[in-house]
Amino acid sequence: MIRSELIQKIADESPELTLRDVENIVGTVFDEITGAMAQGDRVELRGFGAFSVKSRDSRTGRNPRTGESVDVDSKHVPFFKTGKLLRDRLNGK
Amino acid sequence: MSDKTLTRMDLAEAIHNEVGLSRNESAAMVEKVLGHISDALVRGETVKISSFGTFSVRDKAARVGRNPKTGEEVPILPRRVLTFRPSHLMKDRVAAGNKD
């Protein structure tokens, strides 16, 4: 399923809303999640999962093609942990 | 880092402000978004949200695990796990927003 299919499914169930409204709603949900993480916040959606930010230490990497070593700065990366309910549902429980 | 936690309520509030639906309707929309994503994943589909990221389901084989406290061997059954791969846009925004 891709973004436009998600929007269409919700639009089909919501005849009171325009497609533009639904695009806006779906966009808002994803923007809020990304925006929160960009501020270092967590997003906890019980039953679905939690988005958080993890820090990665700086390290010496290597260019796999040339074997040359390169310094990789420390950085922060997005992380998702699946919620219990969804994990159980994926396994037919 | 501000150490705040966003919840469904905050997402509903954002929809309320952005689109003008009531708080109740906004909360119902949050459930619809999460519900449709979950349902697709349970069906085994990959869910690809452009400029956000990709959720995909992977099959894990059975293996023998060990209770780290007792050293006892325990069988781990085959299972399905969910992985999330953030888009470049999300990675860039998260990296830029959390510079030390």
CSV table of C-alpha atoms in Angstrom, one decimal:
chain,number,residue,atom,x,y,z
A,1,MET,CA,0.0,0.0,0.0
A,2,ILE,CA,1.3,3.5,-0.8
A,3,ARG,CA,0.4,6.9,0.5
A,4,SER,CA,-2.2,7.6,-2.3
A,5,GLU,CA,-3.9,4.2,-1.7
A,6,LEU,CA,-4.1,5.0,2.1
A,7,ILE,CA,-5.7,8.4,1.3
A,8,GLN,CA,-8.2,6.8,-1.1
A,9,LYS,CA,-9.3,4.1,1.4
A,10,ILE,CA,-10.0,6.8,4.0
A,11,ALA,CA,-11.7,9.0,1.5
A,12,ASP,CA,-14.0,6.1,0.5
A,13,GLU,CA,-15.1,5.7,4.2
A,14,SER,CA,-15.5,9.4,4.7
A,15,PRO,CA,-18.0,10.8,2.2
A,16,GLU,CA,-18.4,14.0,4.3
A,17,LEU,CA,-14.8,14.9,3.5
A,18,THR,CA,-13.2,16.0,0.2
A,19,LEU,CA,-10.1,14.2,-1.1
A,20,ARG,CA,-8.2,17.4,-0.4
A,21,ASP,CA,-9.2,17.2,3.3
A,22,VAL,CA,-8.1,13.6,3.6
A,23,GLU,CA,-4.8,14.4,1.9
A,24,ASN,CA,-4.4,17.2,4.4
A,25,ILE,CA,-5.3,14.9,7.4
A,26,VAL,CA,-2.9,12.1,6.4
A,27,GLY,CA,-0.1,14.6,5.6
A,28,THR,CA,-0.6,16.3,9.0
A,29,VAL,CA,-0.3,12.9,10.9
A,30,PHE,CA,3.0,12.1,9.2
A,31,ASP,CA,4.4,15.7,9.4
A,32,GLU,CA,3.6,15.9,13.1
A,33,ILE,CA,5.5,12.6,13.7
A,34,THR,CA,8.5,13.7,11.7
A,35,GLY,CA,8.4,17.2,13.3
A,36,ALA,CA,8.4,15.8,16.8
A,37,MET,CA,11.4,13.6,16.1
A,38,ALA,CA,13.2,16.5,14.5
A,39,GLN,CA,12.9,18.2,17.9
A,40,GLY,CA,14.2,15.1,19.7
A,41,ASP,CA,10.7,14.1,21.0
A,42,ARG,CA,9.2,10.7,21.1
A,43,VAL,CA,5.9,9.7,19.5
A,44,GLU,CA,4.1,7.0,21.3
A,45,LEU,CA,1.1,5.4,19.6
A,46,ARG,CA,-0.2,2.6,21.9
A,47,GLY,CA,-0.9,-0.6,20.1
A,48,PHE,CA,0.8,0.6,16.9
A,49,GLY,CA,4.3,1.5,17.9
A,50,ALA,CA,6.7,4.2,19.1
A,51,PHE,CA,9.0,6.5,17.1
A,52,SER,CA,12.1,7.8,18.8
A,53,VAL,CA,15.4,9.3,18.1
A,54,LYS,CA,18.6,7.3,18.7
A,55,SER,CA,22.1,8.7,18.7
A,56,ARG,CA,25.0,7.1,16.8
A,57,ASP,CA,28.6,7.7,17.9
A,58,SER,CA,31.1,9.1,15.5
A,59,ARG,CA,33.2,6.3,13.9
A,60,THR,CA,35.9,5.7,11.3
A,61,GLY,CA,34.2,4.3,8.3
A,62,ARG,CA,35.7,3.0,5.1
A,63,ASN,CA,34.9,3.6,1.5
A,64,PRO,CA,34.1,0.1,0.4
A,65,ARG,CA,35.3,0.8,-3.1
A,66,THR,CA,38.7,2.3,-2.4
A,67,GLY,CA,39.3,1.1,1.1
A,68,GLU,CA,40.1,4.6,2.1
A,69,SER,CA,39.1,5.5,5.7
A,70,VAL,CA,36.7,8.4,6.3
A,71,ASP,CA,35.6,10.0,9.6
A,72,VAL,CA,31.8,9.6,10.1
A,73,ASP,CA,30.4,12.2,12.5
A,74,SER,CA,28.1,11.3,15.3
A,75,LYS,CA,24.4,11.7,14.3
A,76,HIS,CA,20.8,11.2,15.3
A,77,VAL,CA,18.6,8.7,13.5
A,78,PRO,CA,14.9,7.9,13.6
A,79,PHE,CA,13.9,4.6,15.2
A,80,PHE,CA,10.6,2.7,15.3
A,81,LYS,CA,9.6,0.0,17.8
A,82,THR,CA,6.5,-2.0,17.0
A,83,GLY,CA,3.7,-2.0,19.6
A,84,LYS,CA,2.6,-5.1,21.4
A,85,LEU,CA,-0.9,-5.3,19.9
A,86,LEU,CA,0.4,-4.9,16.3
A,87,ARG,CA,3.2,-7.4,16.9
A,88,ASP,CA,0.6,-9.9,18.2
A,89,ARG,CA,-1.7,-9.3,15.3
A,90,LEU,CA,1.2,-9.9,12.8
A,91,ASN,CA,1.6,-13.3,14.3
A,92,GLY,CA,-2.1,-14.2,14.3
A,93,LYS,CA,-2.7,-13.7,18.0
B,1,MET,CA,16.5,17.3,23.4
B,2,SER,CA,13.2,18.3,24.9
B,3,ASP,CA,12.1,14.8,26.0
B,4,LYS,CA,8.5,15.4,25.3
B,5,THR,CA,6.2,12.6,24.1
B,6,LEU,CA,3.6,13.0,21.4
B,7,THR,CA,0.5,10.9,21.6
B,8,ARG,CA,-2.7,10.3,19.6
B,9,MET,CA,-4.2,13.3,21.3
B,10,ASP,CA,-1.5,15.6,19.9
B,11,LEU,CA,-2.0,14.2,16.4
B,12,ALA,CA,-5.8,14.7,16.7
B,13,GLU,CA,-5.2,18.3,18.0
B,14,ALA,CA,-3.0,19.0,15.0
B,15,ILE,CA,-5.7,17.8,12.6
B,16,HIS,CA,-8.3,19.8,14.5
B,17,ASN,CA,-6.2,23.0,14.0
B,18,GLU,CA,-5.1,22.2,10.5
B,19,VAL,CA,-8.3,20.9,8.9
B,20,GLY,CA,-10.9,22.2,11.3
B,21,LEU,CA,-12.6,18.9,12.1
B,22,SER,CA,-13.9,18.6,15.7
B,23,ARG,CA,-11.6,17.0,18.2
B,24,ASN,CA,-13.7,13.8,18.2
B,25,GLU,CA,-13.7,13.5,14.4
B,26,SER,CA,-10.0,14.3,14.4
B,27,ALA,CA,-9.3,11.5,16.9
B,28,ALA,CA,-11.3,9.1,14.7
B,29,MET,CA,-9.2,10.1,11.7
B,30,VAL,CA,-6.0,9.3,13.6
B,31,GLU,CA,-7.4,5.8,14.3
B,32,LYS,CA,-8.3,5.4,10.6
B,33,VAL,CA,-4.8,6.2,9.5
B,34,LEU,CA,-3.2,3.8,12.0
B,35,GLY,CA,-5.9,1.2,11.4
B,36,HIS,CA,-5.4,1.0,7.6
B,37,ILE,CA,-1.7,0.8,7.9
B,38,SER,CA,-1.9,-2.0,10.5
B,39,ASP,CA,-4.5,-3.9,8.5
B,40,ALA,CA,-2.3,-3.8,5.3
B,41,LEU,CA,0.7,-5.0,7.3
B,42,VAL,CA,-1.2,-7.8,8.9
B,43,ARG,CA,-2.2,-8.9,5.3
B,44,GLY,CA,1.5,-9.0,4.7
B,45,GLU,CA,1.7,-5.9,2.5
B,46,THR,CA,4.5,-3.4,2.6
B,47,VAL,CA,3.3,0.1,3.4
B,48,LYS,CA,5.3,2.9,1.6
B,49,ILE,CA,4.6,6.4,2.6
B,50,SER,CA,6.5,8.8,0.4
B,51,SER,CA,8.7,11.3,2.2
B,52,PHE,CA,8.0,9.5,5.5
B,53,GLY,CA,9.2,5.9,5.3
B,54,THR,CA,8.5,2.3,4.5
B,55,PHE,CA,7.0,-0.3,6.9
B,56,SER,CA,7.6,-3.9,5.9
B,57,VAL,CA,6.9,-7.3,7.3
B,58,ARG,CA,9.7,-9.8,7.6
B,59,ASP,CA,9.6,-13.5,8.3
B,60,LYS,CA,12.0,-14.7,11.0
B,61,ALA,CA,13.1,-18.4,11.1
B,62,ALA,CA,12.9,-20.5,14.3
B,63,ARG,CA,16.1,-20.5,16.4
B,64,VAL,CA,17.3,-21.6,19.7
B,65,GLY,CA,17.5,-18.8,22.2
B,66,ARG,CA,19.0,-18.7,25.7
B,67,ASN,CA,17.7,-17.2,28.9
B,68,PRO,CA,20.6,-14.9,29.7
B,69,LYS,CA,20.0,-15.2,33.4
B,70,THR,CA,19.7,-19.0,33.8
B,71,GLY,CA,21.6,-20.0,30.6
B,72,GLU,CA,18.6,-22.3,29.8
B,73,GLU,CA,17.9,-23.0,26.2
B,74,VAL,CA,14.5,-21.9,24.9
B,75,PRO,CA,13.1,-22.5,21.4
B,76,ILE,CA,12.1,-19.3,19.6
B,77,LEU,CA,9.3,-20.0,17.2
B,78,PRO,CA,9.2,-18.6,13.6
B,79,ARG,CA,7.5,-15.2,13.7
B,80,ARG,CA,6.8,-12.1,11.7
B,81,VAL,CA,8.4,-8.9,12.6
B,82,LEU,CA,7.8,-5.3,11.4
B,83,THR,CA,10.6,-3.1,10.3
B,84,PHE,CA,10.5,0.6,9.6
B,85,ARG,CA,12.9,2.2,7.1
B,86,PRO,CA,12.8,6.0,7.4
B,87,SER,CA,12.9,8.0,4.1
B,88,HIS,CA,15.9,10.2,3.3
B,89,LEU,CA,13.8,13.3,4.0
B,90,MET,CA,13.0,12.0,7.6
B,91,LYS,CA,16.6,11.1,8.2
B,92,ASP,CA,17.8,14.5,7.1
B,93,ARG,CA,15.2,16.4,9.2
B,94,VAL,CA,15.9,14.3,12.3
B,95,ALA,CA,19.7,14.7,11.9
B,96,ALA,CA,19.4,18.4,11.2
B,97,GLY,CA,17.1,19.0,14.2
B,98,ASN,CA,19.2,17.1,16.7
B,99,LYS,CA,22.7,18.6,16.0
B,100,ASP,CA,24.7,18.7,19.2
